[in-house]
PDB file of C-alpha atoms in Angstrom:
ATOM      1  CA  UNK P   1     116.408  83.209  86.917  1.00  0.00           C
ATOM      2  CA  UNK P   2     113.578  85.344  86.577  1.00  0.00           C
ATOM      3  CA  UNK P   3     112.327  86.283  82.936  1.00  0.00           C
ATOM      4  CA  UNK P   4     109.653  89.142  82.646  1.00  0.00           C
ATOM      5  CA  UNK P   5     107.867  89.947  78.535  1.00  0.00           C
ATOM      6  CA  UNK P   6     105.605  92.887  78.456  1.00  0.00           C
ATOM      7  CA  UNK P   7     102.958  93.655  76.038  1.00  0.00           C
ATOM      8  CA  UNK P   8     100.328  96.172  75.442  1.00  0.00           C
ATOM      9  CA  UNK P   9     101.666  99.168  75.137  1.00  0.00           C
ATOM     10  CA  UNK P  10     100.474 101.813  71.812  1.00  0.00           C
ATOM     11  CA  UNK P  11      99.701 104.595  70.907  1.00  0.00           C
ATOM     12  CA  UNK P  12      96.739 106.816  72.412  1.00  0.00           C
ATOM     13  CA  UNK P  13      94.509 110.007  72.438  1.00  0.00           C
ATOM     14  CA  UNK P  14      94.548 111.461  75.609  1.00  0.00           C
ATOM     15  CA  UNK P  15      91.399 110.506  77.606  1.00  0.00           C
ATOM     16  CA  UNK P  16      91.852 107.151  76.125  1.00  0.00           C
ATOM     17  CA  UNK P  17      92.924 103.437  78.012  1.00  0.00           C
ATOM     18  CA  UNK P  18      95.572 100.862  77.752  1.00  0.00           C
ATOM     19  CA  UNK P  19      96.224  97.807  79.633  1.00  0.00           C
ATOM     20  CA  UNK P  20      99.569  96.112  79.790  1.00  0.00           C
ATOM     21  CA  UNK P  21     100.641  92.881  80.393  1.00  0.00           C
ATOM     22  CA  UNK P  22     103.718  91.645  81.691  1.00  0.00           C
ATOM     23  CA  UNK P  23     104.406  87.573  81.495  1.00  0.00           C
ATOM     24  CA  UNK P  24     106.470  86.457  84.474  1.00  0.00           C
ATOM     25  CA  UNK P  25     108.690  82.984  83.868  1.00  0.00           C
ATOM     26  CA  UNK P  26     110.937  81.019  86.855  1.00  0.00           C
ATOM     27  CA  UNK P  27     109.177  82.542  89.503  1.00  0.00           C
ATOM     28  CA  UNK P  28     106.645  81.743  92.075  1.00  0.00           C
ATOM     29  CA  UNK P  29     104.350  85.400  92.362  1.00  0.00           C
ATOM     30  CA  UNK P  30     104.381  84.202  96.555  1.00  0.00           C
ATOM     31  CA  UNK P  31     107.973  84.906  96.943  1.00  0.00           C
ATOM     32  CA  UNK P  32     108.395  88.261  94.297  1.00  0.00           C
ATOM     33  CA  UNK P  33     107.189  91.473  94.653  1.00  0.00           C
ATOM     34  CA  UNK P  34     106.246  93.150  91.453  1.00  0.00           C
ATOM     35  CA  UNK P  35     106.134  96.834  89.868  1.00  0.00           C
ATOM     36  CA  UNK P  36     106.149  98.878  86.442  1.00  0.00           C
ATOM     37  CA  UNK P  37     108.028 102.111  85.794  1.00  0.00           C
ATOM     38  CA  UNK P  38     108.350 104.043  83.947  1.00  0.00           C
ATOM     39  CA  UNK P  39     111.207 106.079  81.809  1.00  0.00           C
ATOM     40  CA  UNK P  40     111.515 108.805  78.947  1.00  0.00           C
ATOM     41  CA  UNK P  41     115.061 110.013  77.063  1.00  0.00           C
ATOM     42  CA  UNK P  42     117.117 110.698  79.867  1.00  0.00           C
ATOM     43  CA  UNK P  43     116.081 111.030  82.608  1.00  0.00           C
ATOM     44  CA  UNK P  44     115.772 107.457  85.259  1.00  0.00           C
ATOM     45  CA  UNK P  45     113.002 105.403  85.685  1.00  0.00           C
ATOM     46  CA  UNK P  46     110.443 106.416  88.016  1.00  0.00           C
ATOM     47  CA  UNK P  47     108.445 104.169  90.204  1.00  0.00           C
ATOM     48  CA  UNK P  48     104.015 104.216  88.666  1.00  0.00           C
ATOM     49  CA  UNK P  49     103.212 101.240  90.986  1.00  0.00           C
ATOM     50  CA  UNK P  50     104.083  97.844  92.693  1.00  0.00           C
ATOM     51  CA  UNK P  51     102.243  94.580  94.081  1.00  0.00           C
ATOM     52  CA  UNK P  52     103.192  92.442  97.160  1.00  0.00           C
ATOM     53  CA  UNK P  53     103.716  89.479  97.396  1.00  0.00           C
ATOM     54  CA  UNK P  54      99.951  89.409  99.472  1.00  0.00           C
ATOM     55  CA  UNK P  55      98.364  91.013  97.061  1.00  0.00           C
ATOM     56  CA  UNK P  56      98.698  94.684  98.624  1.00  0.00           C
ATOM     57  CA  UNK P  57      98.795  97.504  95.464  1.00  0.00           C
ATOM     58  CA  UNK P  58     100.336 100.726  95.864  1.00  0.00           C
ATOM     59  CA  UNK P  59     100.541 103.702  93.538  1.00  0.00           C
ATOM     60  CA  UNK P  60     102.513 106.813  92.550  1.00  0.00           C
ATOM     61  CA  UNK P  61     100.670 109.805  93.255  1.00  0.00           C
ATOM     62  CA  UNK P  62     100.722 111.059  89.711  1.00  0.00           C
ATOM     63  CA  UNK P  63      98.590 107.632  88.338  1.00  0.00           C
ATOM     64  CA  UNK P  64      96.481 107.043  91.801  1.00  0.00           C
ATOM     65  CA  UNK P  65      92.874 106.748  90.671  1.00  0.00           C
ATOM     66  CA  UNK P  66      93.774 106.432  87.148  1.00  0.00           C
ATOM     67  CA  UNK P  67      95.933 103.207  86.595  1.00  0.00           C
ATOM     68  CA  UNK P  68      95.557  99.977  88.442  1.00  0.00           C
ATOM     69  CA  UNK P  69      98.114  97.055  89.128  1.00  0.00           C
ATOM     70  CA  UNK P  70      96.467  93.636  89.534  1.00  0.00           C
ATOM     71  CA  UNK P  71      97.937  89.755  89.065  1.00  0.00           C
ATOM     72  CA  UNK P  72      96.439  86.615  87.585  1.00  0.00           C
ATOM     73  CA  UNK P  73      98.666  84.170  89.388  1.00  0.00           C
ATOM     74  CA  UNK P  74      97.468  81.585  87.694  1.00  0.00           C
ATOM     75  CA  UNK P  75      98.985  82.646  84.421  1.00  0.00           C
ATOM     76  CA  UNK P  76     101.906  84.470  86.732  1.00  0.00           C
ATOM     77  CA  UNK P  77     101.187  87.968  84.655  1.00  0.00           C
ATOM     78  CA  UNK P  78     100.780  90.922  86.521  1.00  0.00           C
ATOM     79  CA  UNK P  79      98.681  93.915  84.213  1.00  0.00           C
ATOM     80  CA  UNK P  80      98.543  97.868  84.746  1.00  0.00           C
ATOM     81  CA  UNK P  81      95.446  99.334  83.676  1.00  0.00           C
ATOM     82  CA  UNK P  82      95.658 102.586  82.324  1.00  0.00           C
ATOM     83  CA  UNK P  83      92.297 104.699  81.975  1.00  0.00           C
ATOM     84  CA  UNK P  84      91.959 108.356  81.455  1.00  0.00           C
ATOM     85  CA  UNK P  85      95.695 108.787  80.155  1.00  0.00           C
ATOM     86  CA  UNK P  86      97.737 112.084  79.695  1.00  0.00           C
ATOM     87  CA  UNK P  87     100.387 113.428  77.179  1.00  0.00           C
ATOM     88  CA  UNK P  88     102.423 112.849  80.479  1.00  0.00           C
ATOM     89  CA  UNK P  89     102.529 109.851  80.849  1.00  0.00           C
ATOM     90  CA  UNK P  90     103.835 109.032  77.297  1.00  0.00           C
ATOM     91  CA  UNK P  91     107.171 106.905  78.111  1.00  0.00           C
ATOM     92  CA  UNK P  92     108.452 103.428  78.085  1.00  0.00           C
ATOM     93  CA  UNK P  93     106.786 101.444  80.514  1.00  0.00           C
ATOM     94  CA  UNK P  94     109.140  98.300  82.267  1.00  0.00           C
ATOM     95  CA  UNK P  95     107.816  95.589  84.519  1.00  0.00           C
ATOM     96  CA  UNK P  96     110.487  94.694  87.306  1.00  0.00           C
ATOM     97  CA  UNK P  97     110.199  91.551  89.884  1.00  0.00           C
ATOM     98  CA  UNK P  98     111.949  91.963  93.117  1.00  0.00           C
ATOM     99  CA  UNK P  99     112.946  88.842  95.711  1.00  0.00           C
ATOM    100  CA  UNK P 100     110.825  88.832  98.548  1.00  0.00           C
ATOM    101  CA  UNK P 101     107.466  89.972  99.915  1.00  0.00           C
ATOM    102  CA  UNK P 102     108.137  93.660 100.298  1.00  0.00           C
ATOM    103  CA  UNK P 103     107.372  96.752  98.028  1.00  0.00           C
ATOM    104  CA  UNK P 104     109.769  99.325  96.947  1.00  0.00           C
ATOM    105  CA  UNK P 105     109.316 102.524  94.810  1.00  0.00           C
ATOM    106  CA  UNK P 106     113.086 102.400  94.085  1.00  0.00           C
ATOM    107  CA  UNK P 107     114.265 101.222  90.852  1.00  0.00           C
ATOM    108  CA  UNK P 108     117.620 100.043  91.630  1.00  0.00           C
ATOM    109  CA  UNK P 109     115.715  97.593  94.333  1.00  0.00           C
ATOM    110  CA  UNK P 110     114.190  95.210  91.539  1.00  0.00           C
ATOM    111  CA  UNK P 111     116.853  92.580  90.194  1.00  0.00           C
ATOM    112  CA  UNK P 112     114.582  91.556  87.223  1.00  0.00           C
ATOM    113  CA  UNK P 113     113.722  94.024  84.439  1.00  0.00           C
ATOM    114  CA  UNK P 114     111.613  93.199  81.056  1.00  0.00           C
ATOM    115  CA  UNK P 115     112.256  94.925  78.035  1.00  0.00           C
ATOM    116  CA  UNK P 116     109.892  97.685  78.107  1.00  0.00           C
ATOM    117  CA  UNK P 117     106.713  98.960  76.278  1.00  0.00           C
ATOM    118  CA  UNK P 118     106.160 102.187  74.536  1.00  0.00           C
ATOM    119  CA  UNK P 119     103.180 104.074  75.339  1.00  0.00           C
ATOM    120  CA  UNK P 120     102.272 107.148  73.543  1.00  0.00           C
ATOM    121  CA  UNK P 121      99.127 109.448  74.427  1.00  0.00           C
ATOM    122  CA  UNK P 122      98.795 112.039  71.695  1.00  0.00           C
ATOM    123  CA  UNK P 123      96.785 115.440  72.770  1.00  0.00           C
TER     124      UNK P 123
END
């Protein structure tokens, strides 16, 4: 059983940074690939990025050059760095572990979900 705790999230101007933290326990990071999405008031989550197992980052176009997943395996957290944020992306943010090495942008792939994180960016 996989358990996954985020932290970080907050309130923000626009322009500003956040980094968020998500605290992975009964896992090993070399057999889980890892994401965050995110989700406002109905509507479904949406994929922001993900982490192989190896290491290898990928990003939704709308955050590419502006937030950055990383790991500390070590600690088994994974982080998103978020610089030079927008009114837009104001929404709950959820880390989500999925079995095996490879990627996926879709949320119904990841079996493990953490509670979420706000993040607000005020204009």
């Amino acid at each position: 059983q996989v358990q996954l705790v985020e932290s970080g999230g907050g309130l923000v101007q626009a322009g500003g940074s956040l980094i968020l933290s998500c605290a992975a326990s009964g896992r090993t990071f070399s057999t889980y690939a890892m994401g965050w999405l995110l989700q406002n008031p109905g509507k479904e989550r949406e994929y922001v990025a993900c982490i192989s197992s190896s290491g290898s980052t990928y990003y939704a176009d709308s955050v590419k050059g502006r937030f950055t997943i990383s790991e500390d395996n070590a600690k088994n957290t994974i982080f998103l760095q978020m610089n030079s944020l927008i009114p837009e992306d104001t929404a709950v943010y959820y880390c989500a572990a999925r079995r095996g090495p490879q990627v996926t942008t879709l949320p119904y792939e990841y079996g493990y979900w953490g509670q979420g994180t706000q993040v607000t960016v005020s204009s």
